[in-house]
Short mmCIF file of C-alpha atoms in Angstrom, two decimals:
data_model
loop_
_atom_site.label_atom_id
_atom_site.label_comp_id
_atom_site.label_asym_id
_atom_site.label_seq_id
_atom_site.Cartn_x
_atom_site.Cartn_y
_atom_site.Cartn_z
CA MET A 1 41.04 18.73 -5.12
CA ALA A 2 41.51 15.22 -3.76
CA VAL A 3 38.67 12.83 -3.73
CA LYS A 4 38.06 13.10 -0.32
CA ASP A 5 37.35 16.67 -0.57
CA TYR A 6 34.13 15.59 -2.62
CA LEU A 7 32.83 13.43 -0.10
CA ARG A 8 30.73 13.88 3.44
CA GLU A 9 33.40 12.06 5.33
CA ARG A 10 30.87 11.86 8.28
CA PHE A 11 29.02 8.98 6.61
CA PHE A 12 31.77 7.02 6.04
CA PRO A 13 31.76 3.97 5.99
CA HIS A 14 29.69 3.32 3.48
CA ILE A 15 26.63 1.50 4.14
CA TRP A 16 27.00 -0.73 0.85
CA CYS A 17 28.16 -4.08 1.58
CA ALA A 18 31.21 -4.99 1.06
CA GLY A 19 32.74 -5.40 -2.70
CA CYS A 20 29.52 -3.92 -4.09
CA GLY A 21 29.86 -2.15 -7.55
CA HIS A 22 27.64 1.11 -6.69
CA GLY A 23 31.33 2.44 -4.63
CA ILE A 24 32.86 1.49 -7.77
CA VAL A 25 30.37 3.98 -9.60
CA LEU A 26 30.72 6.85 -7.00
CA ASN A 27 35.17 6.21 -7.13
CA SER A 28 34.61 7.15 -10.71
CA LEU A 29 31.83 9.47 -10.56
CA ILE A 30 33.88 11.58 -8.48
CA ARG A 31 37.19 11.02 -10.39
CA ALA A 32 35.17 12.34 -13.59
CA VAL A 33 33.72 15.66 -11.72
CA GLU A 34 37.27 16.35 -10.90
CA LYS A 35 38.49 15.71 -14.52
CA LEU A 36 36.22 17.86 -15.53
CA GLY A 37 37.18 20.70 -13.30
CA MET A 38 33.76 21.26 -11.99
CA SER A 39 33.15 23.15 -8.81
CA LYS A 40 30.93 21.56 -5.98
CA ASN A 41 28.03 24.24 -5.96
CA GLU A 42 27.49 23.72 -9.96
CA ILE A 43 26.46 20.22 -9.51
CA VAL A 44 22.63 19.01 -8.30
CA MET A 45 22.52 14.93 -7.58
CA VAL A 46 18.86 13.57 -7.38
CA SER A 47 18.17 10.83 -6.46
CA GLY A 48 15.29 7.89 -5.99
CA ILE A 49 15.34 4.69 -3.72
CA GLY A 50 17.33 2.20 -3.29
CA CYS A 51 21.12 0.97 -2.69
CA SER A 52 22.16 3.24 -5.32
CA SER A 53 20.11 6.48 -4.52
CA ARG A 54 22.28 6.33 -1.30
CA ILE A 55 25.04 7.44 -3.48
CA SER A 56 23.73 11.29 -3.37
CA GLY A 57 24.04 11.01 0.55
CA TYR A 58 27.88 10.81 -0.27
CA VAL A 59 29.16 13.23 -1.78
CA ASP A 60 29.29 17.04 -1.26
CA PHE A 61 27.44 18.62 -4.11
CA HIS A 62 23.76 19.89 -4.05
CA THR A 63 21.79 16.60 -3.23
CA LEU A 64 18.12 15.93 -3.31
CA HIS A 65 17.50 12.28 -2.08
CA THR A 66 13.71 12.21 -3.03
CA ILE A 67 11.34 9.12 -3.98
CA HIS A 68 11.35 6.06 -5.65
CA GLY A 69 11.19 6.19 -9.01
CA ARG A 70 10.46 9.96 -9.40
CA ALA A 71 14.15 11.53 -9.24
CA LEU A 72 14.15 12.37 -12.96
CA ALA A 73 10.97 14.06 -12.20
CA PHE A 74 12.47 15.83 -9.56
CA ALA A 75 15.73 16.54 -11.49
CA THR A 76 13.46 17.94 -14.21
CA GLY A 77 11.75 20.69 -11.75
CA VAL A 78 15.69 21.91 -10.84
CA LYS A 79 16.58 21.63 -14.44
CA MET A 80 14.00 23.83 -15.66
CA SER A 81 14.32 26.62 -12.71
CA LYS A 82 18.05 26.40 -13.05
CA PRO A 83 19.52 25.70 -16.09
CA GLU A 84 23.01 26.66 -15.64
CA LEU A 85 23.32 23.85 -13.04
CA ASN A 86 24.74 20.68 -13.61
CA VAL A 87 22.11 17.73 -13.15
CA ILE A 88 23.19 14.22 -12.31
CA VAL A 89 20.84 11.45 -11.54
CA PRO A 90 21.73 8.21 -10.23
CA MET A 91 19.41 5.26 -10.27
CA GLY A 92 19.07 1.81 -10.01
CA ASP A 93 17.83 -0.31 -12.61
CA GLY A 94 14.28 -1.10 -10.95
CA ASP A 95 14.30 2.81 -9.91
CA ALA A 96 14.93 3.85 -13.03
CA LEU A 97 12.85 1.18 -15.91
CA ALA A 98 10.12 -0.32 -13.33
CA ILE A 99 9.09 2.52 -10.86
CA GLY A 100 10.28 4.99 -13.03
CA GLY A 101 9.94 3.94 -16.35
CA ASN A 102 7.87 6.50 -17.39
CA HIS A 103 9.49 9.42 -16.43
CA PHE A 104 12.62 7.60 -17.93
CA ILE A 105 11.27 7.54 -21.06
CA HIS A 106 9.71 11.08 -21.51
CA ALA A 107 13.03 12.42 -19.76
CA ALA A 108 14.60 11.39 -23.00
CA ARG A 109 12.24 12.06 -25.43
CA ARG A 110 12.02 15.84 -24.10
CA ASN A 111 15.77 15.76 -24.04
CA ILE A 112 16.20 17.47 -20.88
CA ASP A 113 19.95 17.96 -19.84
CA ILE A 114 20.02 15.64 -17.32
CA THR A 115 22.71 12.78 -16.87
CA ALA A 116 21.60 9.24 -15.73
CA ILE A 117 23.47 7.05 -14.40
CA VAL A 118 21.68 3.65 -14.97
CA MET A 119 23.40 1.37 -11.83
CA ASN A 120 22.20 -2.27 -13.24
CA ASN A 121 22.92 -4.85 -10.48
CA ARG A 122 20.00 -6.74 -11.38
CA ILE A 123 18.40 -6.94 -8.65
CA TYR A 124 16.20 -5.07 -5.77
CA GLY A 125 19.26 -5.39 -3.13
CA MET A 126 17.83 -2.77 -0.50
CA THR A 127 14.56 -4.38 0.04
CA GLY A 128 15.95 -8.01 0.53
CA GLY A 129 16.40 -9.24 -3.47
CA GLN A 130 13.61 -9.19 -5.38
CA TYR A 131 13.67 -9.54 -9.38
CA SER A 132 13.91 -6.50 -11.44
CA PRO A 133 13.43 -5.71 -15.33
CA LEU A 134 16.77 -6.16 -15.41
CA SER A 135 17.30 -9.50 -13.64
CA GLY A 136 16.67 -11.52 -16.69
CA TYR A 137 14.60 -14.66 -18.29
CA GLY A 138 15.80 -17.70 -16.25
CA THR A 139 17.78 -15.78 -13.08
CA LEU A 140 17.01 -16.85 -9.55
CA ALA A 141 15.87 -14.21 -6.68
CA THR A 142 13.91 -14.27 -3.82
CA THR A 143 10.98 -13.52 -5.38
CA ALA A 144 11.73 -16.22 -7.95
CA PRO A 145 12.79 -19.09 -6.16
CA TYR A 146 11.47 -21.29 -9.20
CA LYS A 147 13.50 -19.08 -11.77
CA ASN A 148 12.36 -15.99 -13.05
CA ILE A 149 10.05 -16.17 -16.36
CA ASP A 150 9.80 -12.39 -16.91
CA GLN A 151 12.46 -10.87 -19.96
CA SER A 152 14.80 -8.28 -19.24
CA PHE A 153 14.83 -4.84 -20.97
CA ASP A 154 17.65 -3.68 -22.71
CA THR A 155 18.19 -0.37 -21.71
CA VAL A 156 20.55 1.09 -24.27
CA GLN A 157 17.91 0.09 -26.75
CA LEU A 158 14.79 1.75 -24.50
CA ALA A 159 17.02 4.54 -23.86
CA THR A 160 17.86 5.27 -27.48
CA ALA A 161 14.35 4.51 -28.97
CA ALA A 162 12.71 7.19 -25.90
CA GLY A 163 14.99 9.93 -28.04
CA ALA A 164 18.10 10.21 -25.20
CA THR A 165 21.00 11.99 -27.09
CA PHE A 166 23.65 10.11 -25.40
CA VAL A 167 23.55 6.46 -24.97
CA ALA A 168 26.87 4.28 -23.43
CA ARG A 169 27.29 1.51 -21.36
CA THR A 170 30.09 -0.03 -19.43
CA THR A 171 30.89 -1.92 -15.96
CA THR A 172 32.66 -1.43 -12.88
CA TYR A 173 35.67 -3.91 -14.03
CA HIS A 174 36.39 -0.82 -16.49
CA VAL A 175 37.14 1.68 -14.12
CA GLN A 176 38.56 4.38 -16.62
CA GLN A 177 36.06 4.10 -19.58
CA LEU A 178 33.24 4.09 -17.02
CA THR A 179 35.06 7.20 -15.69
CA ASP A 180 35.32 8.30 -18.97
CA LEU A 181 32.08 7.94 -19.60
CA ILE A 182 30.71 9.22 -17.11
CA ARG A 183 32.75 12.76 -18.14
CA ARG A 184 31.45 12.75 -21.43
CA ALA A 185 27.74 12.02 -20.98
CA ILE A 186 28.21 15.05 -17.80
CA LEU A 187 29.46 17.11 -21.03
CA HIS A 188 26.81 16.27 -23.74
CA GLU A 189 23.84 18.76 -24.22
CA GLY A 190 20.89 16.78 -23.68
CA PHE A 191 19.26 13.32 -22.05
CA SER A 192 22.96 11.31 -21.33
CA VAL A 193 22.47 7.45 -20.17
CA LEU A 194 24.93 5.52 -19.01
CA GLU A 195 24.29 2.14 -17.87
CA VAL A 196 26.93 0.69 -15.70
CA MET A 197 26.81 -2.87 -15.14
CA THR A 198 27.72 -3.48 -11.23
CA GLN A 199 27.29 -6.55 -9.02
CA CYS A 200 25.20 -7.09 -6.01
CA PRO A 201 27.52 -9.88 -4.68
CA THR A 202 24.77 -9.98 -1.64
CA TYR A 203 21.69 -10.80 -3.19
CA PHE A 204 22.17 -11.06 -7.50
CA GLY A 205 25.47 -13.27 -6.84
CA ARG A 206 24.63 -15.24 -3.99
CA LYS A 207 21.28 -16.07 -5.39
CA ASN A 208 22.53 -16.81 -9.00
CA LYS A 209 25.95 -18.89 -7.65
CA LEU A 210 27.98 -16.29 -9.01
CA GLY A 211 30.39 -16.13 -6.31
CA GLY A 212 31.89 -12.96 -5.01
CA ALA A 213 32.59 -9.56 -5.79
CA VAL A 214 35.81 -10.33 -7.88
CA GLU A 215 33.75 -13.51 -9.57
CA MET A 216 31.13 -11.34 -10.27
CA MET A 217 33.78 -8.59 -11.78
CA LYS A 218 35.92 -11.45 -13.81
CA TYR A 219 32.49 -12.57 -15.53
CA MET A 220 31.50 -8.94 -16.77
CA GLN A 221 35.10 -8.47 -18.18
CA LYS A 222 34.49 -11.59 -20.27
CA ALA A 223 30.91 -11.56 -20.88
CA THR A 224 31.15 -7.61 -22.35
CA THR A 225 33.27 -6.68 -25.23
CA PRO A 226 33.70 -2.88 -27.41
CA ILE A 227 31.33 -2.02 -29.42
CA GLY A 228 31.86 -3.30 -32.67
CA SER A 229 34.61 -5.62 -31.94
CA LYS A 230 35.48 -8.92 -33.99
CA ALA A 231 34.82 -10.64 -30.56
CA LYS A 232 31.29 -9.64 -30.73
CA GLN A 233 30.71 -10.99 -35.12
CA LYS A 234 32.10 -14.80 -33.37
CA ASN A 235 29.70 -14.70 -30.36
CA PRO A 236 26.78 -12.78 -30.44
CA GLU A 237 25.84 -13.44 -26.86
CA LEU A 238 28.22 -10.65 -25.74
CA ILE A 239 27.55 -7.59 -24.63
CA GLU A 240 28.92 -3.95 -26.48
CA ARG A 241 30.39 -1.63 -23.68
CA GLY A 242 30.92 1.94 -25.38
CA VAL A 243 28.96 4.75 -26.46
CA PHE A 244 25.97 4.09 -28.49
CA VAL A 245 24.66 6.96 -29.32
CA GLU A 246 25.55 10.89 -29.31
CA LYS A 247 23.72 13.47 -31.29
CA GLU A 248 22.82 16.62 -31.06
CA GLN A 249 19.12 17.82 -30.78
CA PRO A 250 17.44 21.00 -29.55
CA GLU A 251 17.41 20.67 -25.99
CA TYR A 252 14.62 21.35 -23.66
CA CYS A 253 15.69 23.81 -21.24
CA SER A 254 17.12 26.26 -24.42
CA GLU A 255 13.90 25.59 -26.41
CA TYR A 256 11.69 26.37 -23.04
CA GLU A 257 13.44 29.87 -22.94
CA LYS A 258 12.44 30.44 -26.47
CA ILE A 259 9.33 30.19 -25.89
CA ILE A 260 9.58 32.77 -22.82
CA GLN A 261 11.29 35.27 -25.42
CA ARG A 262 8.26 34.58 -28.00
CA ALA A 263 5.78 35.22 -25.34
CA MET A 264 7.17 38.20 -24.03
CA ALA A 265 7.99 39.59 -27.48
CA SER A 266 4.00 38.96 -28.50
CA GLY A 267 2.52 39.70 -24.87
CA SER A 268 3.06 43.20 -24.58
CA MET B 1 57.81 11.57 -18.75
CA ALA B 2 58.89 9.57 -16.22
CA LYS B 3 57.19 6.73 -14.60
CA PRO B 4 55.64 7.61 -11.27
CA LYS B 5 57.57 6.03 -8.47
CA LEU B 6 55.15 4.97 -5.55
CA LYS B 7 55.94 6.48 -2.24
CA GLU B 8 53.22 5.00 -0.40
CA HIS B 9 50.01 2.98 -0.40
CA ARG B 10 47.81 5.09 2.28
CA ILE B 11 44.67 2.59 3.16
CA ASN B 12 42.26 3.47 5.02
CA ARG B 13 41.55 0.40 7.60
CA GLU B 14 38.12 2.05 8.82
CA TRP B 15 36.60 2.33 5.43
CA CYS B 16 38.09 -0.95 4.02
CA LYS B 17 35.48 -4.05 4.00
CA GLY B 18 38.00 -6.84 2.68
CA CYS B 19 36.23 -7.67 -0.59
CA GLY B 20 39.77 -8.74 -2.04
CA ILE B 21 39.01 -6.42 -5.52
CA CYS B 22 42.31 -4.79 -5.19
CA VAL B 23 44.30 -8.37 -3.80
CA ALA B 24 42.20 -10.14 -6.92
CA PHE B 25 43.33 -7.14 -10.00
CA CYS B 26 46.50 -6.41 -9.02
CA PRO B 27 48.50 -6.56 -12.30
CA LYS B 28 51.70 -6.76 -9.75
CA ASN B 29 50.34 -8.94 -7.23
CA VAL B 30 51.23 -6.10 -4.40
CA LEU B 31 48.21 -6.44 -1.96
CA GLU B 32 46.60 -9.15 0.66
CA LEU B 33 44.37 -9.21 3.05
CA ASP B 34 45.82 -9.54 6.35
CA GLU B 35 44.00 -11.32 9.48
CA LYS B 36 41.16 -8.60 9.76
CA ASP B 37 40.54 -8.79 6.48
CA LYS B 38 41.54 -5.49 5.43
CA ALA B 39 44.28 -4.69 2.47
CA VAL B 40 47.43 -4.63 3.05
CA ALA B 41 50.60 -3.49 0.85
CA VAL B 42 53.15 -6.58 1.23
CA ARG B 43 55.05 -6.27 -1.51
CA PRO B 44 55.28 -2.62 -2.09
CA GLU B 45 58.79 -2.85 -3.98
CA ASP B 46 56.67 -4.57 -6.78
CA CYS B 47 54.40 -1.80 -7.21
CA ILE B 48 54.44 -0.13 -10.16
CA ALA B 49 51.44 2.90 -9.31
CA CYS B 50 49.42 2.01 -12.15
CA ARG B 51 46.49 2.72 -9.36
CA LEU B 52 44.03 0.17 -10.51
CA CYS B 53 43.50 -0.73 -6.83
CA GLU B 54 42.51 2.94 -6.02
CA LEU B 55 40.16 3.27 -8.85
CA ARG B 56 38.63 -0.07 -8.38
CA CYS B 57 38.32 -0.14 -4.35
CA PRO B 58 33.94 0.13 -3.88
CA ASP B 59 35.32 1.82 -0.64
CA LEU B 60 37.49 4.58 -1.53
CA ALA B 61 39.48 3.54 1.46
CA ILE B 62 42.97 3.56 -0.96
CA GLU B 63 45.30 6.22 -1.97
CA ILE B 64 48.53 6.06 -4.63
CA ILE B 65 50.93 8.75 -3.13
CA VAL B 66 53.53 9.38 -5.85
CA GLU B 67 57.14 10.88 -5.88
CA ASP B 68 58.14 12.77 -8.71
CA GLU B 69 61.80 12.79 -10.40
CA HIS B 70 62.40 15.27 -7.65
CA GLY B 71 61.12 13.27 -5.20
CA ILE B 72 58.16 15.72 -3.83
CA GLU B 73 55.36 14.05 -2.55
CA ASN B 74 52.44 14.13 -5.99
CA LYS B 75 49.12 12.59 -6.29
CA ILE B 76 48.92 11.54 -9.66
CA ARG B 77 45.65 11.90 -11.38
CA SER B 78 44.67 9.93 -14.58
CA GLY B 79 44.74 11.97 -17.07
CA GLN B 80 46.95 14.40 -16.03
#
């Protein structure tokens, strides 16, 4: 199928700003789904609130646009009732790790078969550029005009510690890797977390004088390196890209099915 | 497999927002923004059909159409 066959064309051009990385994530997501050869009816996309969460409105899958930070809770309900469906949850960094931080760590702990795509643009874009849990120490935001003093989470370490069984990171510059990692995250049976470093030229870029979308993407190209590269040994500041965790562990819905079977067997 | 040969850049001017990502990252410098800040292929003869513009376009506004060796229109997809 062509890319447009996966879109709700009536909502295009989309609302995202010129050069917004969320469009690149949408682009890669559709190509990953196309490669997997999945039917649109097999996919449920559940999102919360924020620029990134608008992604679910643009794809012609089953979609739910829910409340801020709680997308994973809704997604858990969908997955538990229809485990045969593939559930994908696109989230912003604030939606996933601040407002929805608890849902995030507990979905990871349960290892429920959901694919969480954390689109990390380091800012709350939709509401006017407030600093987010991934803005980072020393950055500028509308709510941090004298610089941000909050340290940021490391999404990969957080997801790993919480128990996610697939954890990866890439950027919107590395589109081929992005498509491949989305594909692998969807295929993985268990809770998958993919952090995508993405650009918000309108707020994060402008506030921090990082230039436009092109300059921000060039920065992500330079600031990242494949996991375990020699460049990382020389320069520990570099951010690693790739798959950090990929392991098998009992999946929540299959375990729940076993509970049902046990209860049915003993309850007669 | 024979190298894909470009047939056309199909650029949706209604969707293009002129961010310039395709222009900046084209390895062959094929694209430019016109006076209305819309992407256009000004040097299509240099295009190697790598499709990086199509993959990186945040507005999903670019489609690379290639011809196969028999001259039949064929949309290639990554990984195939």
